[in-house]
Amino acid sequence: MDAGRSWRWRLPAGIMLIAGLATAIGWGYFLHWAPSALEYQFQGVDLSQTAGQVDWPVVHADGADFAYVRATYGAKGRDAAFERHWLALPAAQMRRGAYLEYSLCQPAVDQANNFNTVVPRSDDALPPVVFVDFSPDCTARPPANVVVGELARLLTMVENHTGSPVLLKISREFDVQYAISNVMPRPIWAIGNFFRPTYAARPWRMWQANDRRRIDGIAQPVHWDVVAP
């Protein structure tokens, strides 16, 4: 192979190497990205048992002021890590909150009873969260009036138990189909990776800003969230 041909062969390989390094650096940046603490004073995580081992004092030292931990999903599902996290968070000087993953396939009354059985009423708890989204294991798409009626029933039961208004975490897709942020008078938790979400009908109180953030003290990537200033 002559020198000219060798040089031309090495050039694409060099470009590919540079591109690969740039991609790795960029991906590493996004894995650790969070909105400015100067703009958003209170920031934290939400997670379930899939996060693996959690060292809450280390998480707090890495900038998390609060944590929402999944308590239940559907009418019977209960997160195996909830109680452990719930008891550990105060000792780490972090605010704690519980959330319920709502299912369109199961009665709202049963889902509320499941949550209320698992989550104790606590004066130091953050407002309870109901997360509404489409899930692969539920293909039901009830009419909007049925969904709103079921959600209203669930919110009333959860609020009576916890003594605090529910915070509604709503995916973009769910809100587009059912307009929950428009018809349910509750604070909104919106979702948007790296960019402020604009799909909700009302200003959001919480923003899930990065759904793959890596932080010290947690084995797996978690959702990073901020409170509106």
PDB file of C-alpha atoms in Angstrom:
ATOM      1  CA  MET A   1       0.000   0.000   0.000  1.00  0.00           C
ATOM      2  CA  ASP A   2       1.470   3.355  -1.005  1.00  0.00           C
ATOM      3  CA  ALA A   3       1.734   6.265   1.430  1.00  0.00           C
ATOM      4  CA  GLY A   4      -1.159   8.172  -0.139  1.00  0.00           C
ATOM      5  CA  ARG A   5      -3.564   5.252   0.084  1.00  0.00           C
ATOM      6  CA  SER A   6      -2.464   4.539   3.681  1.00  0.00           C
ATOM      7  CA  TRP A   7      -3.135   8.133   4.678  1.00  0.00           C
ATOM      8  CA  ARG A   8      -6.570   8.089   3.048  1.00  0.00           C
ATOM      9  CA  TRP A   9      -7.425   4.866   4.930  1.00  0.00           C
ATOM     10  CA  ARG A  10      -6.342   6.257   8.279  1.00  0.00           C
ATOM     11  CA  LEU A  11      -8.329   9.492   7.868  1.00  0.00           C
ATOM     12  CA  PRO A  12     -11.849   7.947   8.100  1.00  0.00           C
ATOM     13  CA  ALA A  13     -10.732   5.791  11.019  1.00  0.00           C
ATOM     14  CA  GLY A  14      -9.470   8.902  12.820  1.00  0.00           C
ATOM     15  CA  ILE A  15     -12.717  10.749  12.164  1.00  0.00           C
ATOM     16  CA  MET A  16     -14.705   7.802  13.511  1.00  0.00           C
ATOM     17  CA  LEU A  17     -12.561   7.689  16.641  1.00  0.00           C
ATOM     18  CA  ILE A  18     -13.038  11.422  17.275  1.00  0.00           C
ATOM     19  CA  ALA A  19     -16.776  11.124  16.674  1.00  0.00           C
ATOM     20  CA  GLY A  20     -16.964   8.190  19.083  1.00  0.00           C
ATOM     21  CA  LEU A  21     -15.093  10.084  21.785  1.00  0.00           C
ATOM     22  CA  ALA A  22     -17.323  13.127  21.304  1.00  0.00           C
ATOM     23  CA  THR A  23     -20.424  10.952  21.612  1.00  0.00           C
ATOM     24  CA  ALA A  24     -19.121   9.306  24.783  1.00  0.00           C
ATOM     25  CA  ILE A  25     -18.265  12.674  26.339  1.00  0.00           C
ATOM     26  CA  GLY A  26     -21.635  14.107  25.363  1.00  0.00           C
ATOM     27  CA  TRP A  27     -23.520  11.099  26.731  1.00  0.00           C
ATOM     28  CA  GLY A  28     -21.542  11.291  29.953  1.00  0.00           C
ATOM     29  CA  TYR A  29     -22.501  14.955  30.280  1.00  0.00           C
ATOM     30  CA  PHE A  30     -26.210  14.230  29.865  1.00  0.00           C
ATOM     31  CA  LEU A  31     -26.096  11.333  32.325  1.00  0.00           C
ATOM     32  CA  HIS A  32     -24.976  13.796  35.014  1.00  0.00           C
ATOM     33  CA  TRP A  33     -26.913  16.857  33.858  1.00  0.00           C
ATOM     34  CA  ALA A  34     -29.318  18.686  36.157  1.00  0.00           C
ATOM     35  CA  PRO A  35     -31.011  22.094  35.959  1.00  0.00           C
ATOM     36  CA  SER A  36     -29.196  24.966  37.627  1.00  0.00           C
ATOM     37  CA  ALA A  37     -29.457  24.979  41.409  1.00  0.00           C
ATOM     38  CA  LEU A  38     -29.491  28.764  41.250  1.00  0.00           C
ATOM     39  CA  GLU A  39     -32.784  28.664  39.349  1.00  0.00           C
ATOM     40  CA  TYR A  40     -34.243  25.561  40.979  1.00  0.00           C
ATOM     41  CA  GLN A  41     -33.381  25.569  44.656  1.00  0.00           C
ATOM     42  CA  PHE A  42     -35.031  22.267  45.558  1.00  0.00           C
ATOM     43  CA  GLN A  43     -34.024  19.179  43.595  1.00  0.00           C
ATOM     44  CA  GLY A  44     -34.343  15.459  44.188  1.00  0.00           C
ATOM     45  CA  VAL A  45     -35.054  11.986  42.856  1.00  0.00           C
ATOM     46  CA  ASP A  46     -37.907   9.599  42.319  1.00  0.00           C
ATOM     47  CA  LEU A  47     -37.306   5.884  42.115  1.00  0.00           C
ATOM     48  CA  SER A  48     -38.610   2.368  42.597  1.00  0.00           C
ATOM     49  CA  GLN A  49     -37.072  -0.932  43.648  1.00  0.00           C
ATOM     50  CA  THR A  50     -35.351  -1.190  40.247  1.00  0.00           C
ATOM     51  CA  ALA A  51     -32.852   1.458  41.395  1.00  0.00           C
ATOM     52  CA  GLY A  52     -31.023  -1.181  43.403  1.00  0.00           C
ATOM     53  CA  GLN A  53     -28.993  -0.284  46.463  1.00  0.00           C
ATOM     54  CA  VAL A  54     -29.303   3.285  47.734  1.00  0.00           C
ATOM     55  CA  ASP A  55     -27.040   5.097  50.203  1.00  0.00           C
ATOM     56  CA  TRP A  56     -29.271   8.025  51.129  1.00  0.00           C
ATOM     57  CA  PRO A  57     -26.689  10.150  52.988  1.00  0.00           C
ATOM     58  CA  VAL A  58     -24.460   9.980  49.905  1.00  0.00           C
ATOM     59  CA  VAL A  59     -27.419  10.867  47.660  1.00  0.00           C
ATOM     60  CA  HIS A  60     -28.138  13.866  49.867  1.00  0.00           C
ATOM     61  CA  ALA A  61     -24.504  14.953  49.701  1.00  0.00           C
ATOM     62  CA  ASP A  62     -24.726  14.802  45.888  1.00  0.00           C
ATOM     63  CA  GLY A  63     -27.457  17.444  45.833  1.00  0.00           C
ATOM     64  CA  ALA A  64     -30.770  15.688  46.450  1.00  0.00           C
ATOM     65  CA  ASP A  65     -33.058  17.499  48.897  1.00  0.00           C
ATOM     66  CA  PHE A  66     -35.953  15.046  48.658  1.00  0.00           C
ATOM     67  CA  ALA A  67     -36.948  11.646  47.323  1.00  0.00           C
ATOM     68  CA  TYR A  68     -40.203  10.234  46.051  1.00  0.00           C
ATOM     69  CA  VAL A  69     -40.294   6.461  46.320  1.00  0.00           C
ATOM     70  CA  ARG A  70     -42.825   4.172  44.687  1.00  0.00           C
ATOM     71  CA  ALA A  71     -45.175   2.585  47.173  1.00  0.00           C
ATOM     72  CA  THR A  72     -47.673   0.722  44.995  1.00  0.00           C
ATOM     73  CA  TYR A  73     -48.621  -0.006  41.412  1.00  0.00           C
ATOM     74  CA  GLY A  74     -52.126  -0.921  40.440  1.00  0.00           C
ATOM     75  CA  ALA A  75     -54.516  -2.641  42.784  1.00  0.00           C
ATOM     76  CA  LYS A  76     -52.142  -5.259  44.209  1.00  0.00           C
ATOM     77  CA  GLY A  77     -48.551  -4.345  43.354  1.00  0.00           C
ATOM     78  CA  ARG A  78     -46.361  -3.196  46.228  1.00  0.00           C
ATOM     79  CA  ASP A  79     -42.789  -1.983  45.847  1.00  0.00           C
ATOM     80  CA  ALA A  80     -40.458  -4.259  47.793  1.00  0.00           C
ATOM     81  CA  ALA A  81     -38.074  -1.398  48.644  1.00  0.00           C
ATOM     82  CA  PHE A  82     -40.628   1.160  49.809  1.00  0.00           C
ATOM     83  CA  GLU A  83     -40.538   0.570  53.555  1.00  0.00           C
ATOM     84  CA  ARG A  84     -36.732   0.465  53.642  1.00  0.00           C
ATOM     85  CA  HIS A  85     -36.442   3.781  51.815  1.00  0.00           C
ATOM     86  CA  TRP A  86     -39.288   5.393  53.760  1.00  0.00           C
ATOM     87  CA  LEU A  87     -37.614   4.663  57.081  1.00  0.00           C
ATOM     88  CA  ALA A  88     -34.101   5.626  55.922  1.00  0.00           C
ATOM     89  CA  LEU A  89     -34.831   9.037  54.395  1.00  0.00           C
ATOM     90  CA  PRO A  90     -35.389  11.094  57.588  1.00  0.00           C
ATOM     91  CA  ALA A  91     -32.068   9.907  59.008  1.00  0.00           C
ATOM     92  CA  ALA A  92     -30.404  11.178  55.828  1.00  0.00           C
ATOM     93  CA  GLN A  93     -32.020  14.601  56.396  1.00  0.00           C
ATOM     94  CA  MET A  94     -34.074  14.279  53.219  1.00  0.00           C
ATOM     95  CA  ARG A  95     -37.773  14.999  52.687  1.00  0.00           C
ATOM     96  CA  ARG A  96     -39.755  11.911  51.696  1.00  0.00           C
ATOM     97  CA  GLY A  97     -42.804  11.301  49.576  1.00  0.00           C
ATOM     98  CA  ALA A  98     -44.663   8.278  48.209  1.00  0.00           C
ATOM     99  CA  TYR A  99     -46.147   7.678  44.800  1.00  0.00           C
ATOM    100  CA  LEU A 100     -48.709   5.374  43.241  1.00  0.00           C
ATOM    101  CA  GLU A 101     -48.498   4.131  39.653  1.00  0.00           C
ATOM    102  CA  TYR A 102     -52.047   4.252  38.316  1.00  0.00           C
ATOM    103  CA  SER A 103     -53.443   1.570  36.002  1.00  0.00           C
ATOM    104  CA  LEU A 104     -56.302   2.046  33.553  1.00  0.00           C
ATOM    105  CA  CYS A 105     -57.023  -1.683  33.850  1.00  0.00           C
ATOM    106  CA  GLN A 106     -57.917  -1.866  37.534  1.00  0.00           C
ATOM    107  CA  PRO A 107     -60.585  -0.230  39.735  1.00  0.00           C
ATOM    108  CA  ALA A 108     -59.513   3.061  41.277  1.00  0.00           C
ATOM    109  CA  VAL A 109     -60.976   2.107  44.664  1.00  0.00           C
ATOM    110  CA  ASP A 110     -58.768  -0.976  44.866  1.00  0.00           C
ATOM    111  CA  GLN A 111     -55.691   1.020  43.848  1.00  0.00           C
ATOM    112  CA  ALA A 112     -56.371   3.663  46.486  1.00  0.00           C
ATOM    113  CA  ASN A 113     -56.906   1.024  49.178  1.00  0.00           C
ATOM    114  CA  ASN A 114     -53.619  -0.612  48.216  1.00  0.00           C
ATOM    115  CA  PHE A 115     -51.737   2.678  48.522  1.00  0.00           C
ATOM    116  CA  ASN A 116     -53.445   3.682  51.770  1.00  0.00           C
ATOM    117  CA  THR A 117     -52.594   0.314  53.318  1.00  0.00           C
ATOM    118  CA  VAL A 118     -48.898   0.592  52.463  1.00  0.00           C
ATOM    119  CA  VAL A 119     -48.222   4.290  53.081  1.00  0.00           C
ATOM    120  CA  PRO A 120     -48.583   5.554  56.651  1.00  0.00           C
ATOM    121  CA  ARG A 121     -50.054   8.963  57.342  1.00  0.00           C
ATOM    122  CA  SER A 122     -47.106  11.138  58.334  1.00  0.00           C
ATOM    123  CA  ASP A 123     -46.896  14.842  59.145  1.00  0.00           C
ATOM    124  CA  ASP A 124     -43.407  15.106  57.651  1.00  0.00           C
ATOM    125  CA  ALA A 125     -44.344  13.563  54.293  1.00  0.00           C
ATOM    126  CA  LEU A 126     -44.419  15.442  51.012  1.00  0.00           C
ATOM    127  CA  PRO A 127     -47.756  15.478  49.145  1.00  0.00           C
ATOM    128  CA  PRO A 128     -48.640  12.033  47.773  1.00  0.00           C
ATOM    129  CA  VAL A 129     -48.185  11.528  44.037  1.00  0.00           C
ATOM    130  CA  VAL A 130     -50.348   9.667  41.557  1.00  0.00           C
ATOM    131  CA  PHE A 131     -48.440   8.870  38.354  1.00  0.00           C
ATOM    132  CA  VAL A 132     -50.652   8.440  35.291  1.00  0.00           C
ATOM    133  CA  ASP A 133     -49.198   7.046  32.082  1.00  0.00           C
ATOM    134  CA  PHE A 134     -49.832   4.293  29.554  1.00  0.00           C
ATOM    135  CA  SER A 135     -48.106   1.018  30.350  1.00  0.00           C
ATOM    136  CA  PRO A 136     -47.372  -2.013  28.142  1.00  0.00           C
ATOM    137  CA  ASP A 137     -49.282  -4.376  30.443  1.00  0.00           C
ATOM    138  CA  CYS A 138     -52.562  -2.444  30.089  1.00  0.00           C
ATOM    139  CA  THR A 139     -54.124  -1.819  26.689  1.00  0.00           C
ATOM    140  CA  ALA A 140     -57.448  -0.479  27.981  1.00  0.00           C
ATOM    141  CA  ARG A 141     -58.389   3.033  26.821  1.00  0.00           C
ATOM    142  CA  PRO A 142     -61.639   3.926  28.603  1.00  0.00           C
ATOM    143  CA  PRO A 143     -63.632   7.032  27.615  1.00  0.00           C
ATOM    144  CA  ALA A 144     -62.383  10.296  29.093  1.00  0.00           C
ATOM    145  CA  ASN A 145     -65.364  10.697  31.436  1.00  0.00           C
ATOM    146  CA  VAL A 146     -64.681   7.248  32.920  1.00  0.00           C
ATOM    147  CA  VAL A 147     -60.984   7.987  33.421  1.00  0.00           C
ATOM    148  CA  VAL A 148     -61.675  11.352  35.069  1.00  0.00           C
ATOM    149  CA  GLY A 149     -64.346   9.859  37.319  1.00  0.00           C
ATOM    150  CA  GLU A 150     -62.103   6.994  38.423  1.00  0.00           C
ATOM    151  CA  LEU A 151     -59.169   9.316  39.075  1.00  0.00           C
ATOM    152  CA  ALA A 152     -61.351  11.690  41.084  1.00  0.00           C
ATOM    153  CA  ARG A 153     -62.476   8.794  43.264  1.00  0.00           C
ATOM    154  CA  LEU A 154     -58.893   7.656  43.814  1.00  0.00           C
ATOM    155  CA  LEU A 155     -57.628  11.156  44.644  1.00  0.00           C
ATOM    156  CA  THR A 156     -60.363  11.675  47.223  1.00  0.00           C
ATOM    157  CA  MET A 157     -59.528   8.436  48.990  1.00  0.00           C
ATOM    158  CA  VAL A 158     -55.767   9.080  49.001  1.00  0.00           C
ATOM    159  CA  GLU A 159     -56.196  12.662  50.178  1.00  0.00           C
ATOM    160  CA  ASN A 160     -58.530  11.611  52.992  1.00  0.00           C
ATOM    161  CA  HIS A 161     -55.906   9.144  54.166  1.00  0.00           C
ATOM    162  CA  THR A 162     -52.816  11.332  53.874  1.00  0.00           C
ATOM    163  CA  GLY A 163     -54.422  14.666  54.743  1.00  0.00           C
ATOM    164  CA  SER A 164     -52.675  16.354  51.806  1.00  0.00           C
ATOM    165  CA  PRO A 165     -53.666  17.249  48.219  1.00  0.00           C
ATOM    166  CA  VAL A 166     -52.327  14.857  45.597  1.00  0.00           C
ATOM    167  CA  LEU A 167     -49.645  15.931  43.128  1.00  0.00           C
ATOM    168  CA  LEU A 168     -50.467  14.556  39.670  1.00  0.00           C
ATOM    169  CA  LYS A 169     -47.523  13.287  37.641  1.00  0.00           C
ATOM    170  CA  ILE A 170     -48.768  13.071  34.056  1.00  0.00           C
ATOM    171  CA  SER A 171     -46.989  11.872  30.939  1.00  0.00           C
ATOM    172  CA  ARG A 172     -47.309  13.901  27.749  1.00  0.00           C
ATOM    173  CA  GLU A 173     -49.058  11.052  25.920  1.00  0.00           C
ATOM    174  CA  PHE A 174     -51.627  10.549  28.668  1.00  0.00           C
ATOM    175  CA  ASP A 175     -52.367  14.262  28.897  1.00  0.00           C
ATOM    176  CA  VAL A 176     -52.793  14.589  25.136  1.00  0.00           C
ATOM    177  CA  GLN A 177     -55.428  11.850  25.129  1.00  0.00           C
ATOM    178  CA  TYR A 178     -57.261  12.649  28.367  1.00  0.00           C
ATOM    179  CA  ALA A 179     -56.454  16.340  29.106  1.00  0.00           C
ATOM    180  CA  ILE A 180     -56.006  15.523  32.787  1.00  0.00           C
ATOM    181  CA  SER A 181     -54.018  18.697  33.525  1.00  0.00           C
ATOM    182  CA  ASN A 182     -56.969  20.704  32.240  1.00  0.00           C
ATOM    183  CA  VAL A 183     -59.819  18.976  34.074  1.00  0.00           C
ATOM    184  CA  MET A 184     -58.275  17.808  37.353  1.00  0.00           C
ATOM    185  CA  PRO A 185     -57.630  20.723  39.746  1.00  0.00           C
ATOM    186  CA  ARG A 186     -54.403  19.443  41.287  1.00  0.00           C
ATOM    187  CA  PRO A 187     -50.746  20.535  41.148  1.00  0.00           C
ATOM    188  CA  ILE A 188     -48.959  19.127  38.103  1.00  0.00           C
ATOM    189  CA  TRP A 189     -45.695  17.216  37.847  1.00  0.00           C
ATOM    190  CA  ALA A 190     -44.642  17.275  34.182  1.00  0.00           C
ATOM    191  CA  ILE A 191     -42.011  15.273  32.315  1.00  0.00           C
ATOM    192  CA  GLY A 192     -39.432  16.511  29.821  1.00  0.00           C
ATOM    193  CA  ASN A 193     -35.822  15.403  29.399  1.00  0.00           C
ATOM    194  CA  PHE A 194     -33.453  18.406  29.438  1.00  0.00           C
ATOM    195  CA  PHE A 195     -36.140  20.833  28.208  1.00  0.00           C
ATOM    196  CA  ARG A 196     -38.892  22.447  30.273  1.00  0.00           C
ATOM    197  CA  PRO A 197     -42.178  20.699  29.453  1.00  0.00           C
ATOM    198  CA  THR A 198     -44.944  22.824  27.963  1.00  0.00           C
ATOM    199  CA  TYR A 199     -47.725  20.320  27.321  1.00  0.00           C
ATOM    200  CA  ALA A 200     -49.673  20.753  30.569  1.00  0.00           C
ATOM    201  CA  ALA A 201     -52.672  23.073  30.560  1.00  0.00           C
ATOM    202  CA  ARG A 202     -51.443  24.743  33.748  1.00  0.00           C
ATOM    203  CA  PRO A 203     -47.980  25.683  35.047  1.00  0.00           C
ATOM    204  CA  TRP A 204     -46.237  22.689  36.581  1.00  0.00           C
ATOM    205  CA  ARG A 205     -45.045  22.567  40.175  1.00  0.00           C
ATOM    206  CA  MET A 206     -42.542  19.762  39.566  1.00  0.00           C
ATOM    207  CA  TRP A 207     -40.451  18.861  36.534  1.00  0.00           C
ATOM    208  CA  GLN A 208     -38.829  15.492  35.830  1.00  0.00           C
ATOM    209  CA  ALA A 209     -35.816  16.908  34.025  1.00  0.00           C
ATOM    210  CA  ASN A 210     -33.575  13.888  33.449  1.00  0.00           C
ATOM    211  CA  ASP A 211     -34.806  10.288  33.422  1.00  0.00           C
ATOM    212  CA  ARG A 212     -31.326   8.704  33.276  1.00  0.00           C
ATOM    213  CA  ARG A 213     -29.287  10.680  35.781  1.00  0.00           C
ATOM    214  CA  ARG A 214     -26.375   8.974  37.482  1.00  0.00           C
ATOM    215  CA  ILE A 215     -25.597  10.190  40.988  1.00  0.00           C
ATOM    216  CA  ASP A 216     -23.443   8.985  43.830  1.00  0.00           C
ATOM    217  CA  GLY A 217     -25.152   6.620  46.242  1.00  0.00           C
ATOM    218  CA  ILE A 218     -27.555   4.943  43.774  1.00  0.00           C
ATOM    219  CA  ALA A 219     -26.632   1.866  41.810  1.00  0.00           C
ATOM    220  CA  GLN A 220     -28.813   2.562  38.755  1.00  0.00           C
ATOM    221  CA  PRO A 221     -29.852   5.685  36.809  1.00  0.00           C
ATOM    222  CA  VAL A 222     -32.784   7.518  38.368  1.00  0.00           C
ATOM    223  CA  HIS A 223     -35.220  10.303  37.583  1.00  0.00           C
ATOM    224  CA  TRP A 224     -33.983  13.746  38.608  1.00  0.00           C
ATOM    225  CA  ASP A 225     -36.671  16.254  39.546  1.00  0.00           C
ATOM    226  CA  VAL A 226     -36.895  19.928  40.419  1.00  0.00           C
ATOM    227  CA  VAL A 227     -39.470  22.110  42.143  1.00  0.00           C
ATOM    228  CA  ALA A 228     -40.675  25.199  40.321  1.00  0.00           C
ATOM    229  CA  PRO A 229     -39.163  28.406  41.757  1.00  0.00           C
TER     230      PRO A 229
END
